[in-house]
């Protein structure tokens, strides 16, 4: 049973920063990809960032260098450092895992309950 638990969301003013954390309690796949997606009310999921088993990272086009994904394998933890946040970044952010990076955007894999990020 895969369980991912996010934390670190909150409210911040435009231009501010937040760091999201995710603890992965178990893995389904040996070489799973981990990452983040977001979803705002009435909008489709957006792939935010991903990191594969080799440490290669990828980001959604809208990130534009503002976010950094990282992991601490010893702690089974995943992080998303978000800088220069804008109101359009407001959404529920989910930690996710799948065999293939970013497939969680189409509903594949597993994800947590989400953590809310609000930028005003």
PDB file of C-alpha atoms in Angstrom:
ATOM      1  CA  UNK A   1       0.000   0.000   0.000  1.00  0.00           C
ATOM      2  CA  UNK A   2       1.543   3.263  -1.145  1.00  0.00           C
ATOM      3  CA  UNK A   3       1.111   6.228   1.127  1.00  0.00           C
ATOM      4  CA  UNK A   4       2.359   9.732   0.453  1.00  0.00           C
ATOM      5  CA  UNK A   5       1.818  12.551   2.927  1.00  0.00           C
ATOM      6  CA  UNK A   6       2.353  16.181   1.993  1.00  0.00           C
ATOM      7  CA  UNK A   7       3.023  19.138   4.253  1.00  0.00           C
ATOM      8  CA  UNK A   8       4.268  22.698   4.058  1.00  0.00           C
ATOM      9  CA  UNK A   9       1.473  24.438   2.225  1.00  0.00           C
ATOM     10  CA  UNK A  10       0.061  27.737   3.361  1.00  0.00           C
ATOM     11  CA  UNK A  11      -0.655  31.309   2.432  1.00  0.00           C
ATOM     12  CA  UNK A  12       1.990  33.633   1.107  1.00  0.00           C
ATOM     13  CA  UNK A  13       2.156  36.986  -0.611  1.00  0.00           C
ATOM     14  CA  UNK A  14       3.124  37.302  -4.238  1.00  0.00           C
ATOM     15  CA  UNK A  15       6.876  37.067  -4.619  1.00  0.00           C
ATOM     16  CA  UNK A  16       7.204  34.893  -1.540  1.00  0.00           C
ATOM     17  CA  UNK A  17       8.481  31.360  -1.095  1.00  0.00           C
ATOM     18  CA  UNK A  18       7.263  28.054   0.276  1.00  0.00           C
ATOM     19  CA  UNK A  19       8.793  24.627   0.621  1.00  0.00           C
ATOM     20  CA  UNK A  20       6.554  21.607   0.321  1.00  0.00           C
ATOM     21  CA  UNK A  21       7.540  18.272   1.791  1.00  0.00           C
ATOM     22  CA  UNK A  22       6.327  14.761   1.107  1.00  0.00           C
ATOM     23  CA  UNK A  23       7.034  11.597   3.049  1.00  0.00           C
ATOM     24  CA  UNK A  24       6.748   8.382   1.069  1.00  0.00           C
ATOM     25  CA  UNK A  25       5.867   5.509   3.369  1.00  0.00           C
ATOM     26  CA  UNK A  26       6.175   2.723   0.819  1.00  0.00           C
ATOM     27  CA  UNK A  27       7.027   2.172  -2.820  1.00  0.00           C
ATOM     28  CA  UNK A  28       5.344   0.068  -5.429  1.00  0.00           C
ATOM     29  CA  UNK A  29       8.095   0.206  -8.018  1.00  0.00           C
ATOM     30  CA  UNK A  30      11.821  -0.147  -7.533  1.00  0.00           C
ATOM     31  CA  UNK A  31      12.691   2.689  -9.896  1.00  0.00           C
ATOM     32  CA  UNK A  32       9.683   4.883  -9.363  1.00  0.00           C
ATOM     33  CA  UNK A  33       9.513   8.478 -10.403  1.00  0.00           C
ATOM     34  CA  UNK A  34       8.421  10.966  -7.760  1.00  0.00           C
ATOM     35  CA  UNK A  35       7.011  14.385  -8.267  1.00  0.00           C
ATOM     36  CA  UNK A  36       4.330  16.993  -7.813  1.00  0.00           C
ATOM     37  CA  UNK A  37       1.237  18.050  -9.634  1.00  0.00           C
ATOM     38  CA  UNK A  38      -1.262  20.758  -8.811  1.00  0.00           C
ATOM     39  CA  UNK A  39      -4.907  21.360  -9.395  1.00  0.00           C
ATOM     40  CA  UNK A  40      -6.893  24.533  -8.938  1.00  0.00           C
ATOM     41  CA  UNK A  41     -10.702  24.520  -8.684  1.00  0.00           C
ATOM     42  CA  UNK A  42     -12.272  24.097 -12.095  1.00  0.00           C
ATOM     43  CA  UNK A  43      -8.925  23.486 -13.777  1.00  0.00           C
ATOM     44  CA  UNK A  44      -7.106  20.407 -15.013  1.00  0.00           C
ATOM     45  CA  UNK A  45      -4.127  18.879 -13.295  1.00  0.00           C
ATOM     46  CA  UNK A  46      -0.767  20.405 -14.125  1.00  0.00           C
ATOM     47  CA  UNK A  47       2.495  18.562 -13.811  1.00  0.00           C
ATOM     48  CA  UNK A  48       4.749  20.704 -11.646  1.00  0.00           C
ATOM     49  CA  UNK A  49       7.986  18.761 -11.240  1.00  0.00           C
ATOM     50  CA  UNK A  50       9.417  15.266 -11.265  1.00  0.00           C
ATOM     51  CA  UNK A  51      12.586  13.466 -10.274  1.00  0.00           C
ATOM     52  CA  UNK A  52      13.412  10.000 -11.524  1.00  0.00           C
ATOM     53  CA  UNK A  53      15.420   7.225  -9.903  1.00  0.00           C
ATOM     54  CA  UNK A  54      18.627   8.575 -11.474  1.00  0.00           C
ATOM     55  CA  UNK A  55      18.011  12.026 -10.063  1.00  0.00           C
ATOM     56  CA  UNK A  56      17.040  13.590 -13.370  1.00  0.00           C
ATOM     57  CA  UNK A  57      14.523  16.379 -12.919  1.00  0.00           C
ATOM     58  CA  UNK A  58      11.854  17.859 -15.129  1.00  0.00           C
ATOM     59  CA  UNK A  59       9.448  20.747 -14.701  1.00  0.00           C
ATOM     60  CA  UNK A  60       6.248  22.115 -16.115  1.00  0.00           C
ATOM     61  CA  UNK A  61       6.767  24.957 -18.558  1.00  0.00           C
ATOM     62  CA  UNK A  62       5.079  27.430 -16.251  1.00  0.00           C
ATOM     63  CA  UNK A  63       7.715  26.851 -13.557  1.00  0.00           C
ATOM     64  CA  UNK A  64      10.287  28.921 -15.458  1.00  0.00           C
ATOM     65  CA  UNK A  65      13.124  28.282 -13.032  1.00  0.00           C
ATOM     66  CA  UNK A  66      11.180  29.283  -9.939  1.00  0.00           C
ATOM     67  CA  UNK A  67      10.768  25.823  -8.379  1.00  0.00           C
ATOM     68  CA  UNK A  68      13.293  23.164  -7.417  1.00  0.00           C
ATOM     69  CA  UNK A  69      12.490  19.534  -6.729  1.00  0.00           C
ATOM     70  CA  UNK A  70      14.775  17.443  -4.557  1.00  0.00           C
ATOM     71  CA  UNK A  71      14.719  14.265  -2.536  1.00  0.00           C
ATOM     72  CA  UNK A  72      16.356  12.725   0.481  1.00  0.00           C
ATOM     73  CA  UNK A  73      16.281   8.990  -0.114  1.00  0.00           C
ATOM     74  CA  UNK A  74      17.504   8.223   3.391  1.00  0.00           C
ATOM     75  CA  UNK A  75      14.432   9.969   4.796  1.00  0.00           C
ATOM     76  CA  UNK A  76      12.095   8.817   2.012  1.00  0.00           C
ATOM     77  CA  UNK A  77      11.336  12.492   1.563  1.00  0.00           C
ATOM     78  CA  UNK A  78      10.566  14.644  -1.430  1.00  0.00           C
ATOM     79  CA  UNK A  79      10.680  18.426  -1.478  1.00  0.00           C
ATOM     80  CA  UNK A  80       9.520  21.264  -3.679  1.00  0.00           C
ATOM     81  CA  UNK A  81      11.137  24.625  -3.084  1.00  0.00           C
ATOM     82  CA  UNK A  82       8.954  27.312  -4.629  1.00  0.00           C
ATOM     83  CA  UNK A  83      10.201  30.865  -5.107  1.00  0.00           C
ATOM     84  CA  UNK A  84       8.702  33.949  -6.720  1.00  0.00           C
ATOM     85  CA  UNK A  85       5.202  32.626  -6.165  1.00  0.00           C
ATOM     86  CA  UNK A  86       2.385  34.313  -8.033  1.00  0.00           C
ATOM     87  CA  UNK A  87      -1.402  34.278  -7.543  1.00  0.00           C
ATOM     88  CA  UNK A  88      -1.724  31.896 -10.497  1.00  0.00           C
ATOM     89  CA  UNK A  89       0.272  29.355  -8.492  1.00  0.00           C
ATOM     90  CA  UNK A  90      -2.645  29.038  -6.089  1.00  0.00           C
ATOM     91  CA  UNK A  91      -3.774  25.408  -6.105  1.00  0.00           C
ATOM     92  CA  UNK A  92      -3.787  22.155  -4.192  1.00  0.00           C
ATOM     93  CA  UNK A  93      -0.386  20.553  -4.582  1.00  0.00           C
ATOM     94  CA  UNK A  94      -0.061  16.785  -4.597  1.00  0.00           C
ATOM     95  CA  UNK A  95       2.921  14.530  -4.152  1.00  0.00           C
ATOM     96  CA  UNK A  96       2.792  11.628  -6.593  1.00  0.00           C
ATOM     97  CA  UNK A  97       4.611   8.549  -7.796  1.00  0.00           C
ATOM     98  CA  UNK A  98       4.431   6.424 -10.925  1.00  0.00           C
ATOM     99  CA  UNK A  99       6.670   4.203 -13.041  1.00  0.00           C
ATOM    100  CA  UNK A 100       6.923   7.056 -15.534  1.00  0.00           C
ATOM    101  CA  UNK A 101       7.385  10.694 -14.654  1.00  0.00           C
ATOM    102  CA  UNK A 102       4.432  13.049 -14.989  1.00  0.00           C
ATOM    103  CA  UNK A 103       1.928  10.316 -15.815  1.00  0.00           C
ATOM    104  CA  UNK A 104       0.101  11.309 -12.660  1.00  0.00           C
ATOM    105  CA  UNK A 105      -1.242  14.211 -14.719  1.00  0.00           C
ATOM    106  CA  UNK A 106      -3.495  11.730 -16.509  1.00  0.00           C
ATOM    107  CA  UNK A 107      -4.477   9.967 -13.313  1.00  0.00           C
ATOM    108  CA  UNK A 108      -1.876   7.199 -13.289  1.00  0.00           C
ATOM    109  CA  UNK A 109       0.048   6.154 -10.198  1.00  0.00           C
ATOM    110  CA  UNK A 110      -0.488   7.176  -6.596  1.00  0.00           C
ATOM    111  CA  UNK A 111      -0.734  10.500  -4.840  1.00  0.00           C
ATOM    112  CA  UNK A 112      -1.364  11.981  -1.429  1.00  0.00           C
ATOM    113  CA  UNK A 113      -4.179  14.068  -0.012  1.00  0.00           C
ATOM    114  CA  UNK A 114      -2.592  17.314  -1.099  1.00  0.00           C
ATOM    115  CA  UNK A 115      -1.532  20.533   0.583  1.00  0.00           C
ATOM    116  CA  UNK A 116      -3.061  23.903  -0.233  1.00  0.00           C
ATOM    117  CA  UNK A 117      -0.934  26.757  -1.518  1.00  0.00           C
ATOM    118  CA  UNK A 118      -2.554  30.178  -1.651  1.00  0.00           C
ATOM    119  CA  UNK A 119      -0.772  33.196  -3.089  1.00  0.00           C
ATOM    120  CA  UNK A 120      -2.301  36.641  -2.760  1.00  0.00           C
TER     121      UNK A 120
END
